[in-house]
PDB file of C-alpha atoms in Angstrom:
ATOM      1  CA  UNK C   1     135.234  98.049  95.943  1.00  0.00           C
ATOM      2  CA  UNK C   2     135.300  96.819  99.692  1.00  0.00           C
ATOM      3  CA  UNK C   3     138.789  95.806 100.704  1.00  0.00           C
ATOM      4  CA  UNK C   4     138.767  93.135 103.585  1.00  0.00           C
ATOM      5  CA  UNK C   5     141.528  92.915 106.048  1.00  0.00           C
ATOM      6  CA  UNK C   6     142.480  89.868 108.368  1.00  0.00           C
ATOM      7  CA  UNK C   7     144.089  90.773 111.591  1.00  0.00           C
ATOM      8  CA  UNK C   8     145.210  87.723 112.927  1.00  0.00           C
ATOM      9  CA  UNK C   9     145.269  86.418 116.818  1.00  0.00           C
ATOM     10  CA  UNK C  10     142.864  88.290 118.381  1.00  0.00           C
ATOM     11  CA  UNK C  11     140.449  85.872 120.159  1.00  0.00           C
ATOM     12  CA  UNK C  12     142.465  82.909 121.888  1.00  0.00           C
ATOM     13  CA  UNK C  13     141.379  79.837 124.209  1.00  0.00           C
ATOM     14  CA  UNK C  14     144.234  78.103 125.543  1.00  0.00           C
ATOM     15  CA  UNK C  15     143.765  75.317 127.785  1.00  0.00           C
ATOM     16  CA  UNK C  16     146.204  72.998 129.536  1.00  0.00           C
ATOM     17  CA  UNK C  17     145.742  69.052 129.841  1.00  0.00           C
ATOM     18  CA  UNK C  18     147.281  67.519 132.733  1.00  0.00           C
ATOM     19  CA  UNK C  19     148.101  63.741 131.605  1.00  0.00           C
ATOM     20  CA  UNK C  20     150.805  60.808 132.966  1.00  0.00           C
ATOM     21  CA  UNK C  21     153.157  62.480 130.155  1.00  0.00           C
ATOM     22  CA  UNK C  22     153.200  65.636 131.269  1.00  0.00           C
ATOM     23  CA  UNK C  23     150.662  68.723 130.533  1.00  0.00           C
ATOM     24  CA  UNK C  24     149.297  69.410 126.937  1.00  0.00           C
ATOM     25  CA  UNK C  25     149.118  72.942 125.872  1.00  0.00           C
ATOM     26  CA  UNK C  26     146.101  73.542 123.284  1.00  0.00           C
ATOM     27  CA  UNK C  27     145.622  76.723 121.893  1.00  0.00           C
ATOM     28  CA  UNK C  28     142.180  78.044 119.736  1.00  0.00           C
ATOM     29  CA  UNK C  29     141.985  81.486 117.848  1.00  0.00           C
ATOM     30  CA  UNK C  30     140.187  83.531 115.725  1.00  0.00           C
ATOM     31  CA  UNK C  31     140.972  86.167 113.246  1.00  0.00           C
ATOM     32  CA  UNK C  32     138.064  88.772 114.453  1.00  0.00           C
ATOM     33  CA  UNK C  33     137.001  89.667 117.550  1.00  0.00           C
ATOM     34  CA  UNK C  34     133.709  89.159 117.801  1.00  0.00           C
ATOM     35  CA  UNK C  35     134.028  86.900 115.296  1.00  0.00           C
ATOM     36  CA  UNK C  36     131.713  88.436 112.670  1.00  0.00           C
ATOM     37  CA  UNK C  37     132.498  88.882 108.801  1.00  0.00           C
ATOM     38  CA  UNK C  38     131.143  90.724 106.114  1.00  0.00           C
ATOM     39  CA  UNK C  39     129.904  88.733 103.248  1.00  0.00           C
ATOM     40  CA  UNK C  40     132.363  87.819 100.860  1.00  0.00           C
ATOM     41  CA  UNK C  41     134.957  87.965 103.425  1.00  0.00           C
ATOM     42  CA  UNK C  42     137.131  85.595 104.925  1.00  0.00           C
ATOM     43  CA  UNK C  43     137.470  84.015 108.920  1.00  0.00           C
ATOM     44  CA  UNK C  44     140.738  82.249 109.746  1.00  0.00           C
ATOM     45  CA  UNK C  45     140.847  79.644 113.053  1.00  0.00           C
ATOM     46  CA  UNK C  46     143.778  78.457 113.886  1.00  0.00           C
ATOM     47  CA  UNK C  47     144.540  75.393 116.648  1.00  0.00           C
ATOM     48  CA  UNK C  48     147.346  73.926 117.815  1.00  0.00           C
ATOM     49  CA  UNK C  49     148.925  71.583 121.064  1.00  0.00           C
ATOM     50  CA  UNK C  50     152.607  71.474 122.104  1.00  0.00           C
ATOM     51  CA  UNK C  51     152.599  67.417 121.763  1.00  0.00           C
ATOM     52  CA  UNK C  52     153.390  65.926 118.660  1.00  0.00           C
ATOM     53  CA  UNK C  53     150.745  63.120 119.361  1.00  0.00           C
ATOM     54  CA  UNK C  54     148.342  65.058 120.118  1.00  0.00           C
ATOM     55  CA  UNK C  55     146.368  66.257 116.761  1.00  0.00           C
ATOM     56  CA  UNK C  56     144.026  68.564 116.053  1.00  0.00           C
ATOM     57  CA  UNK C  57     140.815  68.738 113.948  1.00  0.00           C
ATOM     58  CA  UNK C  58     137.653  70.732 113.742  1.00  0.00           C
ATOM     59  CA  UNK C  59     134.027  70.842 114.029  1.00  0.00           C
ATOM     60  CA  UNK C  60     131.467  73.450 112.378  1.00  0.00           C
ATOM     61  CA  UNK C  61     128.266  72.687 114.043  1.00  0.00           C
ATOM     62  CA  UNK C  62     129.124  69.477 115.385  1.00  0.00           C
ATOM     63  CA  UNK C  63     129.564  68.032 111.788  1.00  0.00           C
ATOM     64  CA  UNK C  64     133.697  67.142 110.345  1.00  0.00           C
ATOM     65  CA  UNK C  65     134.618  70.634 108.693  1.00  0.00           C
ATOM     66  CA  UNK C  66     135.985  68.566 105.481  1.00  0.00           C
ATOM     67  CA  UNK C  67     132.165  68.094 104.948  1.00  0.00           C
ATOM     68  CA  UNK C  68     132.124  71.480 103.625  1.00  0.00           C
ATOM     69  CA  UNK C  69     134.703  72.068 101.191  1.00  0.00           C
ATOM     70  CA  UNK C  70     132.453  71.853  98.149  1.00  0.00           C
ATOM     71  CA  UNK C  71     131.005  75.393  99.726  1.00  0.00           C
ATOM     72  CA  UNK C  72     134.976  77.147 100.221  1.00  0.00           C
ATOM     73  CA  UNK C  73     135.991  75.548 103.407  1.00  0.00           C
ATOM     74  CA  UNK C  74     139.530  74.873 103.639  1.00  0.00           C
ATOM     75  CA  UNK C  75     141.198  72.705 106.464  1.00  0.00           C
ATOM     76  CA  UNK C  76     145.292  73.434 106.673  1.00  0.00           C
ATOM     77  CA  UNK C  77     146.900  70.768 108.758  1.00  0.00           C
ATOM     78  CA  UNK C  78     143.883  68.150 109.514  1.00  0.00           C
ATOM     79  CA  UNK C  79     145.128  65.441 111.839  1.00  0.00           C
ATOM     80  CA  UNK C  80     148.470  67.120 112.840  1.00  0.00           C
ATOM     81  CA  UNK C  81     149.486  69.738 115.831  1.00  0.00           C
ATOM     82  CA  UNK C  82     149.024  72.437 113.968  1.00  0.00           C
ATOM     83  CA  UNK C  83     145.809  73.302 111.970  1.00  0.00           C
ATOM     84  CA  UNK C  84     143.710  76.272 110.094  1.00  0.00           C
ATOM     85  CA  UNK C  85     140.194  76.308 109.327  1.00  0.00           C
ATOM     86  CA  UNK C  86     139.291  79.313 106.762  1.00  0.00           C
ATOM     87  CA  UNK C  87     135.969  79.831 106.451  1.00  0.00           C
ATOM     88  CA  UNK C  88     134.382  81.804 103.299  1.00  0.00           C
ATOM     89  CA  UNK C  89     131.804  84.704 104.136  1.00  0.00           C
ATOM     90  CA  UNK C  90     128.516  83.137 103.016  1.00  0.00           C
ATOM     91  CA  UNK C  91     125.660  84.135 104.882  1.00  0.00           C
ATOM     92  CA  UNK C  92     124.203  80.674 103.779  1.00  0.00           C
ATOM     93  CA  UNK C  93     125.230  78.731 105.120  1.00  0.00           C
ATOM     94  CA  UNK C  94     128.070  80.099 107.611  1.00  0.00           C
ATOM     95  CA  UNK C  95     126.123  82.351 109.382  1.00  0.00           C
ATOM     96  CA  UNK C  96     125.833  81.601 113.497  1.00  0.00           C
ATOM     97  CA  UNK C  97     127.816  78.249 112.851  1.00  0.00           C
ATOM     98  CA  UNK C  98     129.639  77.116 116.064  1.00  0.00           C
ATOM     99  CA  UNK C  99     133.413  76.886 115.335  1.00  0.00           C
ATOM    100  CA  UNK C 100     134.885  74.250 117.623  1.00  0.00           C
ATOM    101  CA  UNK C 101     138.647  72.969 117.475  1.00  0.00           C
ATOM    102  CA  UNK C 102     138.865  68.954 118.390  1.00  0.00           C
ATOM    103  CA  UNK C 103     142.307  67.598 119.769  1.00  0.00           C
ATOM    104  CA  UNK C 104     142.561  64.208 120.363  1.00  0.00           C
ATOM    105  CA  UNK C 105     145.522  61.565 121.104  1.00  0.00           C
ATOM    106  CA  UNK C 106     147.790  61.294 123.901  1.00  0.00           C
ATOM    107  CA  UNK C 107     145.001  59.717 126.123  1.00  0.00           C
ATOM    108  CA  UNK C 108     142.747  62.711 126.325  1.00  0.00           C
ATOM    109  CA  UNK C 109     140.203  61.442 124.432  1.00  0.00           C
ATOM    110  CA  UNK C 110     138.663  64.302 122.264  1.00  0.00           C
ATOM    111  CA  UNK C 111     138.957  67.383 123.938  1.00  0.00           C
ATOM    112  CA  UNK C 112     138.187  71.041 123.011  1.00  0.00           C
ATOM    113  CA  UNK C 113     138.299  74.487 123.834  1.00  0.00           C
ATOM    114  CA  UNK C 114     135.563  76.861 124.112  1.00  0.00           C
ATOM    115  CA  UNK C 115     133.883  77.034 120.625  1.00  0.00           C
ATOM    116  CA  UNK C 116     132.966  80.305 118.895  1.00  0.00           C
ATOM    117  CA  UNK C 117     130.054  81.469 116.783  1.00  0.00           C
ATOM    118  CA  UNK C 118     130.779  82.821 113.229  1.00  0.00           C
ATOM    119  CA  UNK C 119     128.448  85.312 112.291  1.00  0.00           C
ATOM    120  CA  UNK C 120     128.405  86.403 108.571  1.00  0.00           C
ATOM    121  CA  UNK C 121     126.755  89.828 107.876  1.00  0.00           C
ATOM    122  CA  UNK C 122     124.894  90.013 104.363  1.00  0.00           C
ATOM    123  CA  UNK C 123     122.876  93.361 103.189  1.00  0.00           C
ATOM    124  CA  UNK C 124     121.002  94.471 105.136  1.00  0.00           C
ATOM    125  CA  UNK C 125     117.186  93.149 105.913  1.00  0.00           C
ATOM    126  CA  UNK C 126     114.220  95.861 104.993  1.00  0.00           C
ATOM    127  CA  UNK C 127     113.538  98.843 106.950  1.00  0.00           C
ATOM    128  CA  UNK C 128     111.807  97.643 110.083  1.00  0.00           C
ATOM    129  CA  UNK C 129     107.860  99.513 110.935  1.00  0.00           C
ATOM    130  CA  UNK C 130     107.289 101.653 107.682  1.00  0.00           C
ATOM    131  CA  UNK C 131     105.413 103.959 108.450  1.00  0.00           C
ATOM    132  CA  UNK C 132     102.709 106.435 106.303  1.00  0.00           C
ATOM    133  CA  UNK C 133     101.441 109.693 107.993  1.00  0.00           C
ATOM    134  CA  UNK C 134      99.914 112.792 106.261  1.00  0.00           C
ATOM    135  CA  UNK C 135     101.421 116.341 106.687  1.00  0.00           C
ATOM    136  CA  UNK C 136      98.457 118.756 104.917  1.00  0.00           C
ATOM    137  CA  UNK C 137      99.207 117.736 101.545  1.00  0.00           C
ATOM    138  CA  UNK C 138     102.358 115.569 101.503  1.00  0.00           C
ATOM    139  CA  UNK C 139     103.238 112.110 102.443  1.00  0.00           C
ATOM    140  CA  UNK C 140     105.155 111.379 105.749  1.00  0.00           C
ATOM    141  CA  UNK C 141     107.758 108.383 106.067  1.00  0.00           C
ATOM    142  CA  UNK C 142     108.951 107.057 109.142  1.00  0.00           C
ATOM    143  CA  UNK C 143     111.072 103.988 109.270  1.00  0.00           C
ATOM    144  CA  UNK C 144     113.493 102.394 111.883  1.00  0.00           C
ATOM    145  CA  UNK C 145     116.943 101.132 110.945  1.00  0.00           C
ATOM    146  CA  UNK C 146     117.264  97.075 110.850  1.00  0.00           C
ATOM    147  CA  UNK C 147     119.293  94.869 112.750  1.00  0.00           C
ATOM    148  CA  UNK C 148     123.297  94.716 111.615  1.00  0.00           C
ATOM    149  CA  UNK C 149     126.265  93.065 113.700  1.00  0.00           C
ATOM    150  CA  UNK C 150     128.285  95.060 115.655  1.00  0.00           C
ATOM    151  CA  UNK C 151     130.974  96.703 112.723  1.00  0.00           C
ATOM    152  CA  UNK C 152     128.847  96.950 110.003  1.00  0.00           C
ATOM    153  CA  UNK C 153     126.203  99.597 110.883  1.00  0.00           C
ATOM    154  CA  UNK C 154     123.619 101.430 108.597  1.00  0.00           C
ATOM    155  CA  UNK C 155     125.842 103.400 106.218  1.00  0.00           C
ATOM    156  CA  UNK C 156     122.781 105.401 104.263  1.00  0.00           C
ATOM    157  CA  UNK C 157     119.642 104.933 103.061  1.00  0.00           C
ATOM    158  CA  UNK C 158     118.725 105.038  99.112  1.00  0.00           C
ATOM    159  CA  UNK C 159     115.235 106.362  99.019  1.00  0.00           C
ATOM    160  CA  UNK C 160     113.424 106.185  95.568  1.00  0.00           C
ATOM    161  CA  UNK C 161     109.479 107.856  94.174  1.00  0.00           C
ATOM    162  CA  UNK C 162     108.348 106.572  90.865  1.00  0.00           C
ATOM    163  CA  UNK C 163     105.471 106.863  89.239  1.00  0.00           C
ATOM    164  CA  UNK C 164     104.514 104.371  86.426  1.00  0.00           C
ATOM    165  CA  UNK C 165     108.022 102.946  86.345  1.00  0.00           C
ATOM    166  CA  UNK C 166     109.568 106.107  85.885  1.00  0.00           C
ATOM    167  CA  UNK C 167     112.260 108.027  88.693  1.00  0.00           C
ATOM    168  CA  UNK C 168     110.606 111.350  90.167  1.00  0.00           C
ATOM    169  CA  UNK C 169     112.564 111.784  92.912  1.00  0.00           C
ATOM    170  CA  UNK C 170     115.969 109.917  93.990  1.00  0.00           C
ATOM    171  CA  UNK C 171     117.336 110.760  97.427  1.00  0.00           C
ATOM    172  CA  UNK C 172     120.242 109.395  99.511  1.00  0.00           C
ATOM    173  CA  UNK C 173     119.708 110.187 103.470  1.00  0.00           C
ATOM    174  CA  UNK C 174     122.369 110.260 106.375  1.00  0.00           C
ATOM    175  CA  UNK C 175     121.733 107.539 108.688  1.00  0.00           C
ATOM    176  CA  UNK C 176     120.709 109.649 111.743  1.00  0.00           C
ATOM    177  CA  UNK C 177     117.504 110.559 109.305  1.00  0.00           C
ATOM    178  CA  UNK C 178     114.624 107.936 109.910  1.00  0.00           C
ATOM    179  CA  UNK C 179     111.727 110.423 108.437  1.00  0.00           C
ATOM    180  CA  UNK C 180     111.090 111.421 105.463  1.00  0.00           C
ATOM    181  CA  UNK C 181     108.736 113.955 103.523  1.00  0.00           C
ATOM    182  CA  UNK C 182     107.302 114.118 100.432  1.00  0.00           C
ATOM    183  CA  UNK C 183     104.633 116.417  98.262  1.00  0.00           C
ATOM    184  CA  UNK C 184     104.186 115.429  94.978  1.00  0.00           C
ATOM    185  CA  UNK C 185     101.989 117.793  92.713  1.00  0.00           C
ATOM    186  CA  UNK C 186     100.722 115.396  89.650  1.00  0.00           C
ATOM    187  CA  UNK C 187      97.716 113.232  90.579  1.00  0.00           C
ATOM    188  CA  UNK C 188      98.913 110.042  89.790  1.00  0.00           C
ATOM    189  CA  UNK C 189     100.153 106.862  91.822  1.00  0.00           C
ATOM    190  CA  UNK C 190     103.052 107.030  93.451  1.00  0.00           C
ATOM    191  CA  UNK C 191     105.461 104.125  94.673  1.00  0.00           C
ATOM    192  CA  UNK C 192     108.289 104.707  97.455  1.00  0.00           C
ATOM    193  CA  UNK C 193     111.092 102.656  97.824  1.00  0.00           C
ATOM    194  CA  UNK C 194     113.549 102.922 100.618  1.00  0.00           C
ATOM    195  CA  UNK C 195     116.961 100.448 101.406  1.00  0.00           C
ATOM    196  CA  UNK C 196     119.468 100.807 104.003  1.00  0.00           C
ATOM    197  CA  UNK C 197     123.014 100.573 103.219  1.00  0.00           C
ATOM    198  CA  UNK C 198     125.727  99.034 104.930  1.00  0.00           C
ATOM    199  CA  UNK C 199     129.634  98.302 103.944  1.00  0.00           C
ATOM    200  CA  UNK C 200     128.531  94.993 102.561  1.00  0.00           C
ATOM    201  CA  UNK C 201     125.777  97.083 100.216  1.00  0.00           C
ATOM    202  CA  UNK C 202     122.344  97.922  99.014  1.00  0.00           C
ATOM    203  CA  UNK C 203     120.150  96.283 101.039  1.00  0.00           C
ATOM    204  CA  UNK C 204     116.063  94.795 100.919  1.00  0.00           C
ATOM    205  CA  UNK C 205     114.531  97.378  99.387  1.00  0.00           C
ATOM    206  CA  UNK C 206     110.432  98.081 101.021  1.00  0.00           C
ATOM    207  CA  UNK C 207     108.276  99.660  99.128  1.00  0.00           C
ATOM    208  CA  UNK C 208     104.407 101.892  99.764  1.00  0.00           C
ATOM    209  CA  UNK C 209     102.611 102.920  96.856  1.00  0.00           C
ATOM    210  CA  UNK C 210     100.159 105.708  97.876  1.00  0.00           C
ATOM    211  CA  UNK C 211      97.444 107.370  95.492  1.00  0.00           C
ATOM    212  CA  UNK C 212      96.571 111.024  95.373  1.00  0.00           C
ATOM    213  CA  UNK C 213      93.145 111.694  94.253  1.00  0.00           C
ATOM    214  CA  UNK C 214      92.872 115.689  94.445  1.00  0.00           C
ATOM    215  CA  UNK C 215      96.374 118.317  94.491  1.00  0.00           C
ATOM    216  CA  UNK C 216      96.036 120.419  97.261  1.00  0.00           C
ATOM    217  CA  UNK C 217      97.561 123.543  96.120  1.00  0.00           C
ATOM    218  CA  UNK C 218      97.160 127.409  97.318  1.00  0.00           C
ATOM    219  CA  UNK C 219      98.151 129.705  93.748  1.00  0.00           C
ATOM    220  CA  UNK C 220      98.163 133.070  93.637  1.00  0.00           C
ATOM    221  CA  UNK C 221      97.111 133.586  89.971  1.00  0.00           C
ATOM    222  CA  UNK C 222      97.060 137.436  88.061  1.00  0.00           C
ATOM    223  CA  UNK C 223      94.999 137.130  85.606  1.00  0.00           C
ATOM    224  CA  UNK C 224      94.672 140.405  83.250  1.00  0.00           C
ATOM    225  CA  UNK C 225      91.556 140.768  81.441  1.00  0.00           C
ATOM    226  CA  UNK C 226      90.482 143.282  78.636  1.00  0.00           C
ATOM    227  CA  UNK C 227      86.854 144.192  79.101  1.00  0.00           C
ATOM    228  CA  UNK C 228      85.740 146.459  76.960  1.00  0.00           C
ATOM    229  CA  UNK C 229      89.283 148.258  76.696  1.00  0.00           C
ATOM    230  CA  UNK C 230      89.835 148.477  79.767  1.00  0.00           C
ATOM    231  CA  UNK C 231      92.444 146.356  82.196  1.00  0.00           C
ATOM    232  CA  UNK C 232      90.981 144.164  84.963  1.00  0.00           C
ATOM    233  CA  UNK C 233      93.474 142.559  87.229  1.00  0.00           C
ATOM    234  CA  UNK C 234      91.383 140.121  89.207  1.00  0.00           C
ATOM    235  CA  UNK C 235      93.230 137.613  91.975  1.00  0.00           C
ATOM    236  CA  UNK C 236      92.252 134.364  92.258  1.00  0.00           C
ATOM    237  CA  UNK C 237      93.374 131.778  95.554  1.00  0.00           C
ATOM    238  CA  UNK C 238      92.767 128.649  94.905  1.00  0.00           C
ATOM    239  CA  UNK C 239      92.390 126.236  97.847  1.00  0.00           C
ATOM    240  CA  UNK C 240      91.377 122.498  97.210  1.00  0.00           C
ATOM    241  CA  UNK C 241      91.093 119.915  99.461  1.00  0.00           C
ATOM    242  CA  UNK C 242      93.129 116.603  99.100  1.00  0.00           C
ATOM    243  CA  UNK C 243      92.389 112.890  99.504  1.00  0.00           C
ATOM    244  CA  UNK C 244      94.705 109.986  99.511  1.00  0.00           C
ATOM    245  CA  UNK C 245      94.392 106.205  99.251  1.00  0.00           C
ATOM    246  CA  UNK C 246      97.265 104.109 100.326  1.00  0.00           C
TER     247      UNK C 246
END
């Protein structure tokens, strides 16, 4: 279970408006600094001005915020002094929507503070440049971590090796690993499956499915014999060559 935890007030814009009434104080903030949310989270805005004629409303990507209230968006306060705008974490649509607080009356027009960009972090995307090398006889993965927003880094990754639908190996790596090797010893087809994992969870899983033709193996093998009643003890080294097809 991911707990989520709002700490109020940290980014603020506060601009003064010099009219014939006297100055108007408006004042913009955000509940995260950057403001970037995990999905299923929550961001809070809150606007306000020192006039009582001078209201506020808001603005997510240039279009009226009420437009989205079918998706979670709730407006506190529309049309007064003193307004919130929260903002569910969906990465669709929310993510890198400009936030932008309107007040208007008094004879300012419509004015606003400097506008922020929410950023909603999902799962994360696939590995990026999956790589497959050869070490002798065993499979070589290299990968590098993908992009996440600043707070929600690579956690782990869940690496998986099945063979005909079935789990052969099941590995969870630290995040400072980004290679990976493998020797399997059964000539069949192999699949493998890697996902990063952030706070948010599991994410795109990418997946190689490589083919060994031949085992590779060195065996030391005693063999006893009885010739003629008498013991033998012959070794044996096997050494085979290998092929693969990705």
């Amino acid at each position: 279970m991911i707990l989520m935890f709002v700490i109020v007030l940290l980014v603020v814009f506060s601009v003064c408006i010099a009219t014939g009434g006297g100055n108007v104080k408006v004042t913009f903030t955000s509940s995260h600094d950057p403001p970037n949310i995990a999905e299923g989270g929550t961001a809070v805005f809150n606007c306000s001005s020192n006039h009582s004629t001078v209201l506020i409303s808001w603005l997510l990507n240039k279009t009226s915020a009420s437009v989205f209230t079918s998706l979670g968006v709730i407006v506190n306060g529309g049309g007064t002094p003193v307004s919130s705008l929260i903002i569910p974490g969906l990465v669709n649509p929310f993510n890198d929507t400009e936030v932008q607080c309107v007040a208007f009356g008094f004879g300012i027009g419509d004015f606003s503070p400097s506008s922020v960009t929410l950023k909603v972090q999902g799962i994360p995307a696939p590995v990026d440049n999956l790589t497959l090398s050869y070490d002798s006889c065993c499979y070589m993965f290299s990968w590098t971590a993908p992009f996440t927003l600043p707070g929600f880094s690579i956690l782990n990754y869940n690496v998986n090796v099945t063979s005909d639908g079935m789990m052969i190996n099941q590995t969870k790596l630290n995040v400072s690993i980004i290679q990976w090797k493998y020797c399997p010893k059964e000539v069949v087809t192999h699949t493998f499956s890697i996902a990063a994992v952030n706070n948010v969870g599991e994410g795109k899983i990418s997946n190689l499915s490589m083919e060994k033709n031949e085992i590779n193996d060195t065996e030391l093998i005693d063999q006893y014999l009885d010739y003629e009643s008498q013991n033998h003890i012959i070794d044996i080294k096997i050494s085979v060559s290998c092929s693969y097809q990705q």
